[in-house]
Amino acid sequence: MSKAEDSLLTLNELELMGDEPSGPGTDYDDGVAVEESKPDLAPPPMYQIVMLDDDFTPMEFVVDVLQMFFGMNREKATQIMLTVHTQGKASCGTFTKDVAETKVAQVIKFARENQHPLMCEVERFQ
């Protein structure tokens, strides 16, 4: 067989199959919908903010901080403040690392601006 006959035979076979060529280098859509797979991502590690007790920061200031920076209502903020006062520390919330570090920096800055030694720490949450 000559090359021309091979080419004709190949074209005829394609016509009989009813498919158009597809694959790399072609712009044909074979009608198959392929859903792109998303990579399995683990949830980010979480960190809790722990407020520490001191003998100088007024309780009312602590309640105000908990309301302003952690979105707590007055009752919840008062409960957390009393836990800090009686147990020496309490968790203010659990966040991603960046959010937790930012909130701690904001709380400490606000406390210093108001001449209070209030301290918070970031701890990895289990």
Short mmCIF file of the C-alpha atoms (twelve columns), coordinates in Angstrom:
data_MODEL
# 
_entry.id   MODEL 
# 
loop_
_atom_site.group_PDB 
_atom_site.id 
_atom_site.type_symbol 
_atom_site.label_atom_id 
_atom_site.label_alt_id 
_atom_site.label_comp_id 
_atom_site.label_asym_id 
_atom_site.label_seq_id 
_atom_site.Cartn_x 
_atom_site.Cartn_y 
_atom_site.Cartn_z 
_atom_site.pdbx_PDB_model_num 
ATOM 1   C CA . MET A 1   0.000   0.000  0.000  1 
ATOM 2   C CA . SER A 2   1.098   3.501  -0.700 1 
ATOM 3   C CA . LYS A 3   1.147   6.317  1.819  1 
ATOM 4   C CA . ALA A 4   -1.876  7.912  0.135  1 
ATOM 5   C CA . GLU A 5   -3.851  4.696  0.543  1 
ATOM 6   C CA . ASP A 6   -2.785  4.456  4.215  1 
ATOM 7   C CA . SER A 7   -3.971  8.011  4.771  1 
ATOM 8   C CA . LEU A 8   -7.298  7.344  3.043  1 
ATOM 9   C CA . LEU A 9   -7.782  4.196  5.003  1 
ATOM 10  C CA . THR A 10  -7.103  6.043  8.228  1 
ATOM 11  C CA . LEU A 11  -9.525  8.813  7.317  1 
ATOM 12  C CA . ASN A 12  -12.178 6.278  6.292  1 
ATOM 13  C CA . GLU A 13  -11.735 4.403  9.547  1 
ATOM 14  C CA . LEU A 14  -12.212 7.641  11.462 1 
ATOM 15  C CA . GLU A 15  -15.384 8.438  9.534  1 
ATOM 16  C CA . LEU A 16  -16.761 4.969  10.245 1 
ATOM 17  C CA . MET A 17  -15.975 5.316  13.929 1 
ATOM 18  C CA . GLY A 18  -17.824 8.618  13.993 1 
ATOM 19  C CA . ASP A 19  -15.180 10.217 16.174 1 
ATOM 20  C CA . GLU A 20  -13.040 13.133 15.361 1 
ATOM 21  C CA . PRO A 21  -9.427  13.108 16.435 1 
ATOM 22  C CA . SER A 22  -8.847  14.326 19.953 1 
ATOM 23  C CA . GLY A 23  -5.890  14.669 22.229 1 
ATOM 24  C CA . PRO A 24  -2.935  17.000 22.402 1 
ATOM 25  C CA . GLY A 25  -2.850  19.465 19.553 1 
ATOM 26  C CA . THR A 26  -6.557  19.253 18.697 1 
ATOM 27  C CA . ASP A 27  -9.345  21.623 19.593 1 
ATOM 28  C CA . TYR A 28  -12.092 19.026 19.699 1 
ATOM 29  C CA . ASP A 29  -14.317 18.423 22.674 1 
ATOM 30  C CA . ASP A 30  -15.271 14.797 23.112 1 
ATOM 31  C CA . GLY A 31  -18.262 15.687 25.310 1 
ATOM 32  C CA . VAL A 32  -16.861 14.196 28.498 1 
ATOM 33  C CA . ALA A 33  -17.157 16.450 31.514 1 
ATOM 34  C CA . VAL A 34  -14.167 16.171 33.805 1 
ATOM 35  C CA . GLU A 35  -14.387 17.680 37.253 1 
ATOM 36  C CA . GLU A 36  -11.125 19.158 38.390 1 
ATOM 37  C CA . SER A 37  -10.002 17.567 41.597 1 
ATOM 38  C CA . LYS A 38  -9.198  19.856 44.472 1 
ATOM 39  C CA . PRO A 39  -6.209  19.024 46.610 1 
ATOM 40  C CA . ASP A 40  -6.983  17.635 50.036 1 
ATOM 41  C CA . LEU A 41  -6.043  20.403 52.423 1 
ATOM 42  C CA . ALA A 42  -5.721  19.840 56.126 1 
ATOM 43  C CA . PRO A 43  -7.383  22.470 58.282 1 
ATOM 44  C CA . PRO A 44  -4.887  25.007 59.608 1 
ATOM 45  C CA . PRO A 45  -3.574  24.442 63.126 1 
ATOM 46  C CA . MET A 46  -5.487  26.419 65.711 1 
ATOM 47  C CA . TYR A 47  -4.121  28.530 68.551 1 
ATOM 48  C CA . GLN A 48  -5.814  29.776 71.677 1 
ATOM 49  C CA . ILE A 49  -5.288  33.122 73.295 1 
ATOM 50  C CA . VAL A 50  -4.711  32.842 77.023 1 
ATOM 51  C CA . MET A 51  -5.164  35.926 79.195 1 
ATOM 52  C CA . LEU A 52  -2.952  36.058 82.289 1 
ATOM 53  C CA . ASP A 53  -3.826  37.483 85.689 1 
ATOM 54  C CA . ASP A 54  -1.920  40.362 87.233 1 
ATOM 55  C CA . ASP A 55  -2.433  42.369 90.405 1 
ATOM 56  C CA . PHE A 56  -2.731  45.763 88.733 1 
ATOM 57  C CA . THR A 57  -5.108  45.689 85.749 1 
ATOM 58  C CA . PRO A 58  -8.637  46.650 86.856 1 
ATOM 59  C CA . MET A 59  -11.280 43.976 86.371 1 
ATOM 60  C CA . GLU A 60  -13.507 46.400 84.484 1 
ATOM 61  C CA . PHE A 61  -10.707 47.071 81.988 1 
ATOM 62  C CA . VAL A 62  -10.316 43.316 81.389 1 
ATOM 63  C CA . VAL A 63  -14.066 43.024 80.725 1 
ATOM 64  C CA . ASP A 64  -13.876 45.929 78.269 1 
ATOM 65  C CA . VAL A 65  -10.913 44.309 76.448 1 
ATOM 66  C CA . LEU A 66  -12.753 40.992 76.144 1 
ATOM 67  C CA . GLN A 67  -15.761 42.769 74.664 1 
ATOM 68  C CA . MET A 68  -13.776 44.962 72.271 1 
ATOM 69  C CA . PHE A 69  -11.217 42.482 70.939 1 
ATOM 70  C CA . PHE A 70  -13.020 39.160 71.276 1 
ATOM 71  C CA . GLY A 71  -16.624 40.171 70.598 1 
ATOM 72  C CA . MET A 72  -17.936 38.808 73.885 1 
ATOM 73  C CA . ASN A 73  -21.104 40.050 75.492 1 
ATOM 74  C CA . ARG A 74  -20.784 41.558 78.961 1 
ATOM 75  C CA . GLU A 75  -21.859 38.384 80.778 1 
ATOM 76  C CA . LYS A 76  -19.366 36.135 78.960 1 
ATOM 77  C CA . ALA A 77  -16.580 38.710 79.349 1 
ATOM 78  C CA . THR A 78  -17.264 38.917 83.088 1 
ATOM 79  C CA . GLN A 79  -17.125 35.111 83.396 1 
ATOM 80  C CA . ILE A 80  -13.769 34.977 81.602 1 
ATOM 81  C CA . MET A 81  -12.412 37.868 83.695 1 
ATOM 82  C CA . LEU A 82  -13.394 36.047 86.914 1 
ATOM 83  C CA . THR A 83  -11.712 32.854 85.685 1 
ATOM 84  C CA . VAL A 84  -8.530  34.829 84.957 1 
ATOM 85  C CA . HIS A 85  -8.746  36.413 88.422 1 
ATOM 86  C CA . THR A 86  -9.381  33.182 90.352 1 
ATOM 87  C CA . GLN A 87  -7.372  30.653 88.315 1 
ATOM 88  C CA . GLY A 88  -4.558  32.857 87.039 1 
ATOM 89  C CA . LYS A 89  -5.411  32.488 83.363 1 
ATOM 90  C CA . ALA A 90  -8.237  31.723 80.939 1 
ATOM 91  C CA . SER A 91  -8.742  31.114 77.237 1 
ATOM 92  C CA . CYS A 92  -10.240 34.040 75.335 1 
ATOM 93  C CA . GLY A 93  -10.797 32.155 72.083 1 
ATOM 94  C CA . THR A 94  -9.298  29.887 69.446 1 
ATOM 95  C CA . PHE A 95  -8.031  31.245 66.116 1 
ATOM 96  C CA . THR A 96  -5.566  30.589 63.329 1 
ATOM 97  C CA . LYS A 97  -2.011  31.533 64.242 1 
ATOM 98  C CA . ASP A 98  -1.948  34.859 62.374 1 
ATOM 99  C CA . VAL A 99  -5.268  35.991 63.827 1 
ATOM 100 C CA . ALA A 100 -4.269  34.944 67.360 1 
ATOM 101 C CA . GLU A 101 -0.927  36.756 67.164 1 
ATOM 102 C CA . THR A 102 -2.582  39.886 65.790 1 
ATOM 103 C CA . LYS A 103 -5.225  39.946 68.530 1 
ATOM 104 C CA . VAL A 104 -2.593  39.470 71.258 1 
ATOM 105 C CA . ALA A 105 -0.541  42.353 69.845 1 
ATOM 106 C CA . GLN A 106 -3.652  44.567 69.719 1 
ATOM 107 C CA . VAL A 107 -4.645  43.727 73.308 1 
ATOM 108 C CA . ILE A 108 -1.150  44.350 74.673 1 
ATOM 109 C CA . LYS A 109 -0.819  47.628 72.744 1 
ATOM 110 C CA . PHE A 110 -4.209  48.819 74.001 1 
ATOM 111 C CA . ALA A 111 -3.340  47.845 77.585 1 
ATOM 112 C CA . ARG A 112 -0.018  49.718 77.433 1 
ATOM 113 C CA . GLU A 113 -1.696  52.791 75.961 1 
ATOM 114 C CA . ASN A 114 -3.935  52.741 79.032 1 
ATOM 115 C CA . GLN A 115 -1.010  52.117 81.426 1 
ATOM 116 C CA . HIS A 116 -2.035  48.533 82.318 1 
ATOM 117 C CA . PRO A 117 0.297   45.491 82.417 1 
ATOM 118 C CA . LEU A 118 -2.351  43.084 81.054 1 
ATOM 119 C CA . MET A 119 -0.746  40.148 79.223 1 
ATOM 120 C CA . CYS A 120 -1.984  37.507 76.796 1 
ATOM 121 C CA . GLU A 121 -0.187  34.546 75.256 1 
ATOM 122 C CA . VAL A 122 -0.710  32.409 72.176 1 
ATOM 123 C CA . GLU A 123 -0.724  28.642 72.776 1 
ATOM 124 C CA . ARG A 124 -1.152  25.830 70.271 1 
ATOM 125 C CA . PHE A 125 -4.611  24.313 70.682 1 
ATOM 126 C CA . GLN A 126 -4.814  20.508 70.940 1 
# 
